[in-house]
XYZ file of C-alpha atoms in Angstrom:
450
model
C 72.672 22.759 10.812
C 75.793 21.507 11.857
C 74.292 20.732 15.565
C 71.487 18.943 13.854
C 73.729 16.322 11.674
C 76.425 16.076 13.742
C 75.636 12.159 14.576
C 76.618 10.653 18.161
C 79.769 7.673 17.505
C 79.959 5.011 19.963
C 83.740 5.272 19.254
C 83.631 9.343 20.654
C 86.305 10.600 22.832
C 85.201 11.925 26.378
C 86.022 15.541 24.482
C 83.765 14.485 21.634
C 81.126 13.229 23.945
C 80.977 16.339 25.983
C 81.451 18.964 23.154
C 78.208 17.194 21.565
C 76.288 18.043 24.865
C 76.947 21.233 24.666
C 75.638 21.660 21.096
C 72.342 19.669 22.019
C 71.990 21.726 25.105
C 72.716 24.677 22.836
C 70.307 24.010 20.679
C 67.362 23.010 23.290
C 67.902 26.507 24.807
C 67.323 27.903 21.170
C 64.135 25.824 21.001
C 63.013 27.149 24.281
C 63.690 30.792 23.403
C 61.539 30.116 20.247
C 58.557 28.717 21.846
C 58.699 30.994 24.787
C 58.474 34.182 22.068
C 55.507 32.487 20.180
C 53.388 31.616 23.772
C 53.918 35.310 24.557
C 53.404 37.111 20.856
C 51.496 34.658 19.095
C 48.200 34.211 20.696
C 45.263 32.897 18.999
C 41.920 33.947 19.687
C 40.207 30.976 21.817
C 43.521 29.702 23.074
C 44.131 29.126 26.569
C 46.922 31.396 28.387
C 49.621 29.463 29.485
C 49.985 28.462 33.255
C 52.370 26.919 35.485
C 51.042 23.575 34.035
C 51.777 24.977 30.633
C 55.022 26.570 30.912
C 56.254 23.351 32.724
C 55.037 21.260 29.435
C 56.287 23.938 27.139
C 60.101 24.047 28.560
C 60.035 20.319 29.518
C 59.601 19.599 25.589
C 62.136 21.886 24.940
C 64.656 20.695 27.343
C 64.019 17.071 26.212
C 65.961 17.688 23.546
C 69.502 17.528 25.284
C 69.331 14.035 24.876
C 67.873 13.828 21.235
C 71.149 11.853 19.602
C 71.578 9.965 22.618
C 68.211 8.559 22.869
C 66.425 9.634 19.728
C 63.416 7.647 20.002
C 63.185 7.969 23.637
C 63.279 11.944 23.744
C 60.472 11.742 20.673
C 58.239 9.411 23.018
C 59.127 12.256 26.080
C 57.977 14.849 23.111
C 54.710 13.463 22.924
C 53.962 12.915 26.297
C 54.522 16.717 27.321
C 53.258 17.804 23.809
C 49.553 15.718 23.762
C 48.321 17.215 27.297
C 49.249 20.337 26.156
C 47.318 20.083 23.020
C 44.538 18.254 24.981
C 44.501 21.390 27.115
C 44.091 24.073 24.729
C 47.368 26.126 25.282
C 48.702 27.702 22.424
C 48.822 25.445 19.840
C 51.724 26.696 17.730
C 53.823 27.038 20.854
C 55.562 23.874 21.092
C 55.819 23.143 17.330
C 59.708 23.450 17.448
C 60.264 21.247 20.139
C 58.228 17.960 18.116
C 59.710 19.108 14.901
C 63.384 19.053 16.189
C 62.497 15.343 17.582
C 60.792 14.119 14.283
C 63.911 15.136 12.132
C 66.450 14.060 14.481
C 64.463 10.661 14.489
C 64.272 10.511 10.541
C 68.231 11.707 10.180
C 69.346 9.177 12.638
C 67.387 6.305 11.191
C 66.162 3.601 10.254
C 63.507 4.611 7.816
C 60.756 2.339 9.145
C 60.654 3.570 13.004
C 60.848 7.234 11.862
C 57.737 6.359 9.529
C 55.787 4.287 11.935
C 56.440 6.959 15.060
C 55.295 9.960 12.891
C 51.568 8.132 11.725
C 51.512 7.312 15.506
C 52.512 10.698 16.619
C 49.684 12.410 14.230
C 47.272 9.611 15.286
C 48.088 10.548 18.763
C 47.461 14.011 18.662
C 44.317 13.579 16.245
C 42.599 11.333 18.873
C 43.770 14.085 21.761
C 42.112 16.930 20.079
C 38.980 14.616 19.165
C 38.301 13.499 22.219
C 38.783 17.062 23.768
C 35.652 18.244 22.158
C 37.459 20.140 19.618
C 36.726 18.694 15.880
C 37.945 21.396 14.050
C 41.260 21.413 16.139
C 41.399 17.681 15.030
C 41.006 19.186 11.221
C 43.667 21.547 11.404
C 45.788 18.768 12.850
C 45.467 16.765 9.911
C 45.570 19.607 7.199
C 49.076 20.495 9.378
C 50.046 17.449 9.383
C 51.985 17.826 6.039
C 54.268 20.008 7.654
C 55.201 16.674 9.682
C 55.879 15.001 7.016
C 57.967 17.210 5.273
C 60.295 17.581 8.397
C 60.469 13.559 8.197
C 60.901 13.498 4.938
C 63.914 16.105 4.557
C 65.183 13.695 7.630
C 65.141 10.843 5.215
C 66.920 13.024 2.356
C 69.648 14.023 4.468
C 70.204 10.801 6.302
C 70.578 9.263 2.631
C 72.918 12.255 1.553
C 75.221 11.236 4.511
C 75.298 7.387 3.434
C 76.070 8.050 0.414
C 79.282 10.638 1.069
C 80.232 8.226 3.908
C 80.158 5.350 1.115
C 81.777 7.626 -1.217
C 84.486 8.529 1.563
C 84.942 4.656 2.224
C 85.534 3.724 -1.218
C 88.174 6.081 -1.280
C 90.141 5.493 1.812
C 89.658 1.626 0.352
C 91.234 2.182 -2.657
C 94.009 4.372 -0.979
C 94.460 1.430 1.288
C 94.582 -1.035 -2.074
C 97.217 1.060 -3.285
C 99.646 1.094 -0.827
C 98.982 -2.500 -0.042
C 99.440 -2.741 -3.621
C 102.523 -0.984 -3.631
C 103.972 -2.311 -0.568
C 103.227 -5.782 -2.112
C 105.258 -4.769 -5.311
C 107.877 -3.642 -2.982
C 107.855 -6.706 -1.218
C 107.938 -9.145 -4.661
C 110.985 -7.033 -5.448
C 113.084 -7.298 -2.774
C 111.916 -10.827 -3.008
C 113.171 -11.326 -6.510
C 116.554 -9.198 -6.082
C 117.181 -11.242 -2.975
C 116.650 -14.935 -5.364
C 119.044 -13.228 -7.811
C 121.666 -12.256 -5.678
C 121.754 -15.863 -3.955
C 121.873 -17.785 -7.278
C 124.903 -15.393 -7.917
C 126.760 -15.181 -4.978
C 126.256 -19.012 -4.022
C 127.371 -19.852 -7.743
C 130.438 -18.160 -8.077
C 131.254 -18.133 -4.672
C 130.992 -21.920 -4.295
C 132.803 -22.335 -7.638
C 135.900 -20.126 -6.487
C 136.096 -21.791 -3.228
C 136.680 -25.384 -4.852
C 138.687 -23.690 -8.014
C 140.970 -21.984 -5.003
C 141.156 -25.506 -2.910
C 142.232 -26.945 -6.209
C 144.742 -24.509 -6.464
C 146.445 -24.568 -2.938
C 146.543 -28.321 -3.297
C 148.547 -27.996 -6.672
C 150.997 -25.771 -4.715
C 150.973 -27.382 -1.619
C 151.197 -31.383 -2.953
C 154.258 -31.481 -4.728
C 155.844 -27.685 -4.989
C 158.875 -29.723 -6.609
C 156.557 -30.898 -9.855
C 154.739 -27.796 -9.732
C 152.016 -28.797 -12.125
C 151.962 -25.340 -13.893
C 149.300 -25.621 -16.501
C 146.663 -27.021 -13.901
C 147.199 -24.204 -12.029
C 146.809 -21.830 -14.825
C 144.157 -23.465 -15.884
C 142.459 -23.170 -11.675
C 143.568 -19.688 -11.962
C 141.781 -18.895 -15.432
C 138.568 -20.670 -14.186
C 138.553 -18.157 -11.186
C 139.080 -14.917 -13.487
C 136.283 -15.940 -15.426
C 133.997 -16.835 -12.451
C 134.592 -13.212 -10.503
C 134.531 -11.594 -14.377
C 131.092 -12.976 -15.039
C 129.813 -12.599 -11.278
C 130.814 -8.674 -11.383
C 129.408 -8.369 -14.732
C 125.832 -10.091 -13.577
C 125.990 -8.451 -10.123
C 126.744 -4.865 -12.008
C 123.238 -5.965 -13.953
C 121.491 -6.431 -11.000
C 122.385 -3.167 -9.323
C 121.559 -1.194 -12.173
C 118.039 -1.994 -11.588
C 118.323 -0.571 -8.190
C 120.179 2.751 -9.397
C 117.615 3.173 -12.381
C 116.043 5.703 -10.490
C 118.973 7.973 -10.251
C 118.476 9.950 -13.181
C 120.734 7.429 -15.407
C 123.447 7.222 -13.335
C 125.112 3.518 -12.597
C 125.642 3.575 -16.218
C 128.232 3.415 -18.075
C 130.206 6.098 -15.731
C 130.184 2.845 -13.004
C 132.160 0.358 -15.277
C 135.605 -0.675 -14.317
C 137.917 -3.068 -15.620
C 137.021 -3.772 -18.911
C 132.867 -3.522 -17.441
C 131.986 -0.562 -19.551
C 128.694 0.012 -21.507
C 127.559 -3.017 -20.024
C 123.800 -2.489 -19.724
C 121.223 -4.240 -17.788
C 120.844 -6.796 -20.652
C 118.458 -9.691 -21.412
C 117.887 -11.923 -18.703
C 119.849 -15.129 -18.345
C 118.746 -18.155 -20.302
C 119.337 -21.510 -22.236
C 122.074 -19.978 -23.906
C 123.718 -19.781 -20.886
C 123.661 -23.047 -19.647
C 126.796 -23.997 -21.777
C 128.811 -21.575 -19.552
C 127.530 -23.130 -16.177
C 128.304 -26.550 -17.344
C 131.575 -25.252 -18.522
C 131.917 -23.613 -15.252
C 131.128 -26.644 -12.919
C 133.112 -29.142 -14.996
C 136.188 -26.819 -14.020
C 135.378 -26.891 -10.287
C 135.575 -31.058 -10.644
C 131.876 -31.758 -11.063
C 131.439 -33.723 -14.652
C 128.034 -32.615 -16.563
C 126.321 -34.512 -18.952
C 123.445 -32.166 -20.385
C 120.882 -32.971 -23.080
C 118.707 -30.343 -24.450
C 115.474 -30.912 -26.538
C 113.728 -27.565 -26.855
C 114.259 -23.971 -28.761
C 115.154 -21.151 -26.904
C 112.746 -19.083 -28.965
C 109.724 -21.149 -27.930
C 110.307 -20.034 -24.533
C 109.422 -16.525 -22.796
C 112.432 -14.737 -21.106
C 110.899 -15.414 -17.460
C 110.642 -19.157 -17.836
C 114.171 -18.950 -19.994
C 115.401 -17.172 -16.518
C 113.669 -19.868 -14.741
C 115.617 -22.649 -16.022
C 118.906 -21.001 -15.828
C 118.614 -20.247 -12.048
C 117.513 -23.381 -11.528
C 120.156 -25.194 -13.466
C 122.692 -22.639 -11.665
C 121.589 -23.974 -8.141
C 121.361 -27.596 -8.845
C 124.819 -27.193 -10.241
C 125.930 -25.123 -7.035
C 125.004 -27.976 -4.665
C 126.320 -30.739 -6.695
C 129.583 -28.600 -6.632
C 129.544 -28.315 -2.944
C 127.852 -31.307 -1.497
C 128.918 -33.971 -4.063
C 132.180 -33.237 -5.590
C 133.539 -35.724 -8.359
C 129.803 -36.530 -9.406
C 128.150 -36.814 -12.510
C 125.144 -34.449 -12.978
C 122.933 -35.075 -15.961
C 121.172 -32.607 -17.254
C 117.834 -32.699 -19.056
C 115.648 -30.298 -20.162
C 112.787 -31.222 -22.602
C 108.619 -31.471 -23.047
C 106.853 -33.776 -20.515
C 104.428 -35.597 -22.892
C 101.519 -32.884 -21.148
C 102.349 -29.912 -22.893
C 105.191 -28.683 -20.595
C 108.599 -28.232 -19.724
C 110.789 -30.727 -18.131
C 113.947 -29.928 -16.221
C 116.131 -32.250 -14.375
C 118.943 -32.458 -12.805
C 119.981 -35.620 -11.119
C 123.723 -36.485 -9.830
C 125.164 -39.491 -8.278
C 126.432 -38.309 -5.121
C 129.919 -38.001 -3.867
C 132.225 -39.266 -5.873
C 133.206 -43.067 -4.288
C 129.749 -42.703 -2.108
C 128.054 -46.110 -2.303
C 124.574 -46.866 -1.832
C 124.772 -47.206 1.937
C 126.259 -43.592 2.234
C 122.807 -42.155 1.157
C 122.407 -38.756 -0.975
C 124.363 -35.754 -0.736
C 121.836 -33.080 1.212
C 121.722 -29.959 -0.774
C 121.503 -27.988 2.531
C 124.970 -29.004 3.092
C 126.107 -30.669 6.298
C 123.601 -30.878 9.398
C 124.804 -29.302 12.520
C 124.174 -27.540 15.743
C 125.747 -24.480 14.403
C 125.169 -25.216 10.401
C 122.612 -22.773 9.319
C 119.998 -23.816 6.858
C 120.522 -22.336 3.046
C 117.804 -20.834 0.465
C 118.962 -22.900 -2.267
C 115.835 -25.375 -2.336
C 113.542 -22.036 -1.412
C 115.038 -20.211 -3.852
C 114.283 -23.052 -6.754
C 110.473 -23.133 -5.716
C 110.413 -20.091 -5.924
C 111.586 -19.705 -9.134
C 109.754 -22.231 -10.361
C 106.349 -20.721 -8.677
C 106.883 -17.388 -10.124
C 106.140 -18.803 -13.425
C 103.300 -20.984 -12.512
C 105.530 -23.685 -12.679
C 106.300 -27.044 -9.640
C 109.686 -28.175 -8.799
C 110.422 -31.156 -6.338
C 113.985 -32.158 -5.136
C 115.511 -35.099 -2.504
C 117.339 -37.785 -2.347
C 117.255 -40.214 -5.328
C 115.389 -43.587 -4.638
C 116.711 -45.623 -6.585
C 119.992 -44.957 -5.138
C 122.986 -42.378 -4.149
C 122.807 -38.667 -5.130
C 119.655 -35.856 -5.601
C 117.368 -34.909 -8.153
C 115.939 -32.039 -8.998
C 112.376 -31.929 -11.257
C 110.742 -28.691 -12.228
C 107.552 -28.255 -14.490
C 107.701 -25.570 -16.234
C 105.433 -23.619 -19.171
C 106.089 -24.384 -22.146
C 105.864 -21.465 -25.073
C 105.802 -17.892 -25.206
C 104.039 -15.958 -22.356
C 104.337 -18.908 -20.701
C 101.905 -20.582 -22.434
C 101.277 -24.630 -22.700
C 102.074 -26.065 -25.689
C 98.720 -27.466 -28.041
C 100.532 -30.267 -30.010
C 98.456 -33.387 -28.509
C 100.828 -35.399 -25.489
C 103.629 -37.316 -27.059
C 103.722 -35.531 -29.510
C 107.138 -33.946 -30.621
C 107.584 -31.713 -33.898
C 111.029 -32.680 -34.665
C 113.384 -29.546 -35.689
C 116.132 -29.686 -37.588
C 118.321 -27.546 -36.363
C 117.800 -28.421 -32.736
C 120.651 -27.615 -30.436
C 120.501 -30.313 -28.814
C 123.432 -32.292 -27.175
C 124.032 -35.314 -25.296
C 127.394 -35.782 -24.228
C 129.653 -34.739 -21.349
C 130.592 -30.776 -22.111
């Protein structure tokens, strides 16, 4: 059975190829053996005894069948042609039934539906006509009463050619959906890395950016008059830096834990140092935080003016997130490509049913309006590699089905950074009609420099 449904692949190794010759040769020299026992034991009373003519047809229809997945319909056709004269001839009939029988069902299993159809009603025809025209009417009968058993043979073809389409579409649906998985989970993977990578940037490029100027301010404190050493400025620079590495370990520590969560609870409270302990994984960062980065970049020389027009509670935690990391960067480049400037600060709805964030400074500090805007990738250069900053923001903004587009101001010195956001929870627009603003009173709102 196995000989008979093994199917030829045009994609076969030379091993493949030639172990399947040697089942269809296997299996022709079983046909053979069969119809050489029933021409010897299973004569029929008016029968012709076979001859050299008739052995010849009988073990050329056998043989025939070496190449029966190779050339299905052509070894049927050979079949016929060695099968019909030796019908027409009057050897014994039952003799070469195996032979046809193996072609027919290789034909049907091997498909398509139609040919193995059409050749069977021709084969029958065929050997109808051969008999009738031989003289022999009630060899013609018997041909057509047998021909049922033809059909059969065809038709458990057709069954089992079916039964194998449908386990090899069962089989393909499953190696597709392991496929989706991985793909799936490689994906997730990917989105993850993706994600740790944006936090770790806003982070590092924050509070790295912030102690570099906090340190500069520092050294030149020490290093401009050491006779007047302005002592409370350089507490004060000091301070500023604590609180910068104190709030970068803390949010690093936060990130990390996510990557240790799978360590059976460890990177818990056992990893806190210096005052870090039972610091958990928190809430992600959001408006309530943007006091702090203000705070923060007003100490590294950068002025802020920020006004805020929207509840914290009307947004969801990933757009909340959004906004901070967005605020964080703009406030990162305005620290290290413009220092001195004013950033304002506006986050608010749109008049469409979304959020509106801005950030726009003036440039440098003493830049006119011939000195263009301060590029947030930081000075251009041969050797100047090219940050993630603006990447990063897009991203951010993307990842909440939000838009964000920053340059150079045109309507003079400086950069601004615009990012439509959702607006609600889930991330959902807001329904009050465009221009439209329910007033609250208890908005935390402010509108001054902080």
């Amino acid at each position: 059975m196995r000989a008979l449904h093994r199917r030829r692949d045009a994609a076969e190794t030379p091993a493949e190829a030639a172990s399947r010759r040697r089942v269809d040769a296997a299996l022709a020299a079983v046909v053979l053996a069969a119809q050489c026992g029933l021409a010897l034991f299973a004569h029929v009373d008016g029968n012709r005894r076979l001859d050299a003519l008739g052995w010849a047809l009988l073990i050329g229809s056998a043989l025939a069948l070496i190449g029966r997945r190779h050339s299905p319909m052509l070894v049927t056709v050979a079949v016929v042609l060695m099968v019909g004269p030796y019908h027409a001839l009057n050897y014994e009939h039952v003799a070469v039934v195996p032979a046809g029988l193996a072609a027919l069902y290789t034909l049907a299993v091997l498909g398509p539906p139609l040919r193995s159809l059409l050749t069977v009603t021709c084969v029958i025809g065929i050997m109808v006509t051969v008999m009738s025209w031989g003289g022999r009417p009630h060899g013609a009968m018997d041909m057509l009463r047998t021909s049922g058993w033809v059909l059969s043979v065809v038709l458990i073809g057709e069954a089992v050619r079916i039964h194998r389409q449908y386990v090899a579409a069962i089989v393909e649906r499953a190696e597709r959906a392991e496929r989706t998985r991985e793909e799936e989970a490689a994906r997730r993977v990917a989105e993850e890395r993706l994600r740790i990578a944006r936090d770790l940037h806003d982070l590092l490029a924050h509070s790295i950016t912030l102690i570099g100027v906090q340190t500069s301010v520092a050294a030149h404190v020490l290093i401009a008059d050491p006779g007047r050493l302005d002592r409370e400025t350089l507490a004060k620079a000091l301070d500023s830096i604590s609180d910068t590495c104190r709030d970068a370990r803390t949010e690093l520590r936060a990130t990390l834990q996510v990557l240790r969560a799978g360590e059976g609870g460890e990177g818990g409270a056992a990893d806190g140092v210096d005052g870090a302990e039972g610091l958990g994984t928190g809430p992600p960062p959001g408006l309530a935080g943007l006091a702090d980065l203000a705070a923060a970049a007003e100490a590294a020389g950068v002025r802020v003016r920020m006004t805020v027009d929207v509840d914290e509670p009307e947004l969801s935690p990933a757009v909340g997130a959004a906004v901070y990391r967005i605020v964080q960067e703009a406030l990162t480049n305005a620290v290290r490509h413009a220092p001195g400037t004013l950033v304002r600060l506006t986050l608010g709805p749109d008049g469409a049913g979304g959020l509106r964030v801005a950030a726009v400074d003036d440039g440098p500090a003493g830049a006119g309006a011939s000195d263009g805007a301060a590029s947030p990738s930081g000075p251009e250069g041969p050797g100047r590699p090219q940050g993630y900053g603006l990447v990063g923001m897009r991203e951010r903004a993307r990842s909440v089905a939000g838009t964000l587009t920053a340059g150079p101001r045109p309507d003079g010195p400086g950069f601004a950074v615009t990012a439509a956001l959702p607006y609600g929870r889930g991330g959902l627009e807001r329904t009050a009609p465009a221009g439209q603003h329910r007033p609250r009173p208890h908005s935390p709102s402010t509108e001054g420099t902080i």
